[in-house]
XYZ file of C-alpha atoms in Angstrom:
385
model
C 107.497 80.069 95.969
C 106.961 81.161 99.703
C 108.250 84.820 100.730
C 108.725 85.900 104.536
C 108.222 88.605 106.354
C 109.627 89.513 109.663
C 106.476 92.198 111.255
C 106.949 94.472 113.723
C 103.637 94.813 115.349
C 101.689 95.582 118.580
C 97.685 94.857 118.530
C 97.416 96.054 114.984
C 95.800 93.360 113.503
C 94.260 94.988 110.160
C 97.927 93.933 108.783
C 98.189 90.640 110.383
C 94.871 89.432 108.454
C 96.217 91.516 105.276
C 99.554 89.474 105.081
C 96.909 85.665 106.020
C 95.348 86.142 102.647
C 98.621 85.518 100.440
C 99.169 81.746 100.955
C 102.569 82.383 99.520
C 103.565 84.684 102.840
C 104.936 82.728 106.305
C 105.306 85.291 109.200
C 107.040 85.936 111.888
C 106.693 88.356 114.393
C 108.616 90.891 116.910
C 106.170 91.987 119.436
C 105.652 92.300 122.978
C 104.718 89.792 125.367
C 101.192 91.245 126.151
C 100.546 90.816 122.696
C 101.717 87.212 122.800
C 97.863 85.303 122.258
C 97.460 87.375 118.729
C 100.234 85.761 117.334
C 100.209 82.362 118.993
C 100.190 80.466 115.296
C 103.030 82.441 114.358
C 106.975 82.234 115.478
C 107.012 84.669 117.536
C 110.492 87.027 119.023
C 109.983 89.320 122.159
C 110.495 93.028 122.692
C 110.719 95.126 126.503
C 109.930 98.207 123.802
C 110.999 98.544 120.493
C 112.848 101.257 121.560
C 115.384 98.884 123.621
C 117.466 98.039 120.051
C 119.946 95.652 121.452
C 116.463 93.834 121.976
C 115.357 93.916 118.644
C 118.837 92.734 117.582
C 118.264 89.923 119.994
C 115.210 88.856 118.698
C 115.979 90.020 115.379
C 118.929 87.332 115.073
C 116.949 84.596 116.539
C 113.310 84.832 114.166
C 116.930 84.474 111.838
C 117.903 80.910 112.689
C 114.593 80.112 111.346
C 116.119 80.865 107.188
C 116.071 83.507 104.994
C 114.156 87.143 105.532
C 111.869 88.710 102.134
C 110.667 91.480 103.635
C 110.695 93.668 107.166
C 107.462 95.238 107.771
C 106.679 97.958 110.764
C 103.386 97.990 111.680
C 103.436 100.621 113.589
C 104.985 104.450 114.266
C 107.037 102.778 117.255
C 108.587 99.858 115.402
C 109.592 101.781 112.462
C 113.582 102.995 113.215
C 113.486 99.192 114.992
C 112.830 98.143 111.724
C 114.969 99.731 109.325
C 117.449 98.084 112.399
C 116.247 95.078 111.662
C 117.015 95.417 107.839
C 120.065 96.635 108.297
C 120.978 93.635 110.499
C 119.817 91.252 108.474
C 120.729 92.545 104.780
C 116.726 93.188 103.894
C 116.056 95.726 101.268
C 114.110 98.296 102.507
C 114.107 101.775 104.546
C 117.065 101.456 106.748
C 117.698 103.465 110.083
C 118.642 106.422 108.402
C 115.306 107.249 106.739
C 113.119 105.157 108.792
C 114.327 108.484 111.805
C 113.203 111.228 108.828
C 110.228 109.423 108.982
C 109.271 108.656 112.698
C 111.884 111.097 114.680
C 110.273 114.552 114.325
C 113.918 116.937 115.044
C 115.084 114.895 111.908
C 111.923 114.751 110.078
C 111.825 118.703 110.023
C 115.524 119.119 109.454
C 115.184 116.579 106.156
C 111.485 118.672 105.053
C 113.428 122.595 105.706
C 116.376 121.822 104.073
C 114.278 120.510 101.000
C 111.944 123.619 100.863
C 109.113 122.827 102.189
C 106.599 124.275 104.861
C 107.242 123.706 108.533
C 106.887 125.482 111.301
C 110.262 126.855 113.541
C 111.754 124.236 115.862
C 114.626 122.858 118.272
C 115.205 120.462 119.849
C 115.660 120.256 124.288
C 117.706 117.578 126.064
C 115.269 118.018 128.837
C 112.201 119.790 130.188
C 114.429 122.342 131.621
C 116.073 123.034 128.172
C 112.798 123.977 126.939
C 113.120 127.484 127.868
C 116.560 128.029 126.143
C 115.011 125.686 123.114
C 111.858 128.285 122.705
C 114.662 131.162 122.811
C 114.893 129.989 119.486
C 111.654 129.414 118.069
C 109.576 131.972 120.031
C 106.416 132.064 122.076
C 103.953 130.237 122.139
C 105.090 126.929 121.719
C 104.102 123.153 121.452
C 106.168 120.208 123.275
C 106.499 116.361 122.241
C 108.770 113.870 122.943
C 111.119 113.453 119.254
C 109.539 110.160 119.580
C 106.039 109.556 119.849
C 102.745 108.959 118.217
C 99.215 110.256 118.173
C 98.981 113.327 120.268
C 100.321 111.851 123.378
C 103.024 113.506 126.028
C 101.587 117.236 123.688
C 101.014 120.831 124.940
C 100.974 124.289 124.071
C 102.914 126.463 125.801
C 102.140 130.085 126.072
C 105.140 131.594 127.996
C 108.142 130.955 129.826
C 106.396 131.840 133.092
C 103.630 129.736 132.124
C 106.261 127.115 131.599
C 107.569 127.588 134.766
C 104.857 127.643 137.303
C 103.699 124.154 134.805
C 106.673 122.443 135.865
C 106.830 123.393 139.197
C 103.672 121.253 139.204
C 104.373 118.589 137.912
C 102.123 118.705 135.087
C 104.458 117.537 132.176
C 106.443 114.652 134.267
C 104.909 111.849 131.382
C 106.440 114.064 129.126
C 109.634 113.475 131.600
C 109.142 110.205 132.408
C 109.847 109.230 128.168
C 113.112 110.176 128.565
C 113.921 111.734 125.537
C 114.459 114.799 123.657
C 111.871 117.006 123.573
C 111.201 119.077 119.684
C 110.100 122.323 121.398
C 108.196 123.718 118.295
C 106.403 127.866 117.742
C 102.980 127.294 117.690
C 101.252 127.467 114.187
C 97.940 129.128 113.684
C 96.034 127.678 111.344
C 92.165 127.506 110.954
C 91.895 123.841 109.823
C 94.131 120.669 109.864
C 93.686 117.559 107.556
C 95.695 115.055 106.461
C 97.048 113.549 103.461
C 96.978 109.599 102.498
C 98.987 107.538 99.863
C 99.884 104.430 98.749
C 104.025 104.713 98.165
C 104.865 101.666 95.468
C 108.520 101.625 93.982
C 109.277 105.555 95.271
C 106.382 106.789 94.005
C 103.343 107.556 95.211
C 100.467 105.225 93.386
C 96.716 106.703 95.131
C 96.851 110.239 97.362
C 93.752 111.853 98.757
C 93.364 114.598 101.475
C 90.778 114.621 103.821
C 89.529 117.023 107.132
C 89.536 116.626 110.612
C 86.401 117.825 111.759
C 87.931 119.212 115.106
C 91.691 119.175 115.528
C 93.103 115.574 117.580
C 94.147 117.833 119.926
C 91.069 119.575 120.299
C 88.690 116.703 120.590
C 88.556 113.641 123.040
C 89.831 110.340 121.631
C 86.192 109.251 121.669
C 84.970 111.848 118.666
C 87.916 111.973 116.675
C 86.272 112.273 113.404
C 86.331 113.825 109.728
C 85.670 113.445 105.806
C 87.396 113.067 102.605
C 87.703 116.914 101.119
C 86.925 117.280 97.962
C 90.216 116.775 95.930
C 89.589 119.483 93.485
C 89.515 122.169 95.257
C 92.567 124.816 95.009
C 94.010 124.070 98.727
C 93.698 120.562 97.987
C 95.388 120.216 95.551
C 98.387 122.225 97.062
C 98.109 119.505 99.718
C 98.753 116.983 96.521
C 101.791 118.381 95.964
C 103.375 119.002 99.004
C 102.694 115.428 99.489
C 104.235 114.180 96.428
C 107.158 116.468 97.541
C 107.486 115.205 100.943
C 107.363 111.129 99.769
C 110.636 112.443 97.198
C 112.656 114.256 100.582
C 112.173 111.434 102.695
C 113.554 108.606 100.032
C 109.775 106.001 100.264
C 110.324 103.382 98.570
C 107.356 102.080 99.449
C 104.491 102.150 102.634
C 101.682 103.958 103.471
C 101.553 107.546 104.392
C 99.656 109.310 106.648
C 100.666 113.278 106.386
C 99.328 116.086 108.975
C 98.434 119.978 107.146
C 97.712 122.553 109.062
C 95.727 125.519 106.408
C 96.884 128.732 107.475
C 96.482 132.611 105.685
C 99.802 131.672 104.300
C 98.300 128.640 102.967
C 99.478 125.048 103.861
C 102.054 123.576 106.717
C 103.575 120.583 107.187
C 102.843 119.226 110.867
C 104.791 115.574 110.742
C 103.775 112.071 108.393
C 103.699 108.827 109.633
C 104.676 105.933 107.786
C 102.264 103.174 108.127
C 98.247 103.904 107.707
C 96.084 106.277 110.004
C 94.017 105.130 112.812
C 91.266 106.085 114.024
C 89.257 105.098 111.077
C 91.162 106.277 108.252
C 91.448 103.274 105.790
C 88.113 102.304 106.559
C 87.042 105.807 105.010
C 89.285 105.479 102.324
C 87.534 101.942 101.416
C 83.906 103.195 101.725
C 84.730 106.749 99.251
C 87.886 104.958 97.090
C 87.317 101.026 97.478
C 90.478 100.257 98.425
C 92.027 99.439 102.167
C 94.730 100.654 103.161
C 95.853 98.143 105.333
C 95.420 95.321 102.163
C 97.455 98.416 100.461
C 100.689 98.643 103.044
C 100.163 94.502 103.153
C 100.480 94.597 99.201
C 103.649 97.203 98.634
C 105.564 95.986 102.085
C 105.426 93.117 100.330
C 106.798 93.988 96.689
C 103.512 93.797 95.377
C 102.103 96.426 92.564
C 99.284 98.742 94.447
C 96.131 98.005 93.587
C 94.072 99.536 91.183
C 90.788 101.371 92.313
C 88.045 98.355 91.158
C 85.349 101.537 90.995
C 84.780 105.247 90.654
C 85.193 107.426 93.848
C 81.966 107.339 96.065
C 80.591 110.837 94.613
C 79.475 112.097 97.527
C 81.436 113.430 100.934
C 82.092 110.711 102.820
C 83.256 111.365 106.794
C 83.326 108.932 109.659
C 83.053 109.593 113.456
C 84.598 106.910 116.759
C 81.602 107.630 119.082
C 81.756 105.792 122.800
C 80.025 102.199 122.708
C 77.046 104.015 124.718
C 74.243 101.063 125.312
C 71.643 101.251 122.364
C 73.989 104.007 120.397
C 74.047 101.854 117.726
C 71.066 101.350 116.698
C 70.596 105.109 116.780
C 73.536 105.690 114.742
C 72.275 102.978 112.321
C 68.766 105.348 111.781
C 70.025 108.360 111.005
C 70.164 109.094 107.300
C 73.731 108.610 105.399
C 74.773 106.799 107.656
C 76.419 103.542 106.042
C 77.844 101.514 108.517
C 79.140 101.342 112.660
C 80.877 98.982 113.803
C 81.634 97.798 116.987
C 84.280 97.740 119.474
C 85.525 94.163 118.112
C 84.609 94.827 114.727
C 87.225 97.766 114.920
C 89.656 96.183 117.171
C 89.463 99.788 119.591
C 88.123 99.015 122.791
C 84.813 100.943 124.327
C 84.067 102.428 121.129
C 81.775 102.921 117.845
C 82.987 103.632 114.277
C 80.345 105.256 112.065
C 80.495 106.219 108.704
C 78.416 108.076 106.495
C 77.860 109.849 103.302
C 76.756 113.598 103.202
C 75.834 115.390 99.666
C 78.782 117.509 100.146
C 81.447 119.034 102.988
C 79.392 121.259 105.115
C 76.638 118.659 105.399
C 79.197 116.334 106.289
C 80.339 118.732 109.386
C 76.050 118.726 110.179
C 75.474 115.032 109.916
C 78.938 114.436 112.570
C 77.454 117.755 114.765
C 75.222 115.429 114.801
C 76.559 112.347 115.612
C 78.195 113.873 118.777
C 74.992 114.835 120.126
C 74.219 111.761 120.056
C 77.199 110.582 121.977
C 77.151 113.491 124.394
C 73.239 115.040 125.178
C 73.529 118.786 126.122
C 73.908 119.088 129.960
């Protein structure tokens, strides 16, 4: 019997490829018209933005006119709340609007986590940019400001004082944040030594697989061209704390199935939760998992999102430390990187679906060696002046 999937997606080809491997799955797509060429073989309905829930409602009914829908899948952070609405409108099992908000709306997420006693920094919501200083009186300075809905590090700023905020606001430095026309999340700055992420696979409300990785440098402190990291020692005491937190976060957000990407700060007082997303992490994290554990997070995402059980790892974890880095697609750089000891593969922009970027994966004897490899790769990409 054919399973009918309604996919909310943008330009993420990984999930489409994973679903295409299932002969019993038919995919209908809700997307923006700019991505129409990716879905020429599918029934498709268009929205200008997943944030426009009136358009999402109309597109959902348009696609539902082709027959009943068994599963609704949100493959991008921007489409998670829209998918919750679609499930409610069409009577499809899965996270509803409330659960979707807990996983995407930064204040709603942290309200839920804090109520469960989980460690998050102090935060407040500002209605507009002009309201940020009032919200910061509740959190204390310095602060980070960002839209309550948002992916990656876009429109995110550190501000150290009310006077600094006033001057930067006056000169228009926060224009992109204002143009979002969304409430603003104001968070007290977390003083941390390192930033980690914990990625996991959830099935029937339980964590089936999870692993902790460390960023070489925090995403806010490095260009996306050089975003990099490595799989941490899972037996390390801090990793064990993060894995425990990940289980608690999944339970607190009542996530029935999916793939998680949990950001964690390491502080002197212990781990502090940054944010959690309910989709595979980007920047090559899924491929790093494949090298480390033999599991493809996009394949696992497709499995658990369509009611299938998660995979069993085909082998034991790789004995070495597995790492990754993005690099600019400079002439000849791929060939030079492939010659370095320990490099497992270097994906071209076409292979990693990231224009102007390479993605390099490597093995190293331990975490310290992995950091040296990343530093060497970055020097190849950005020679000293």
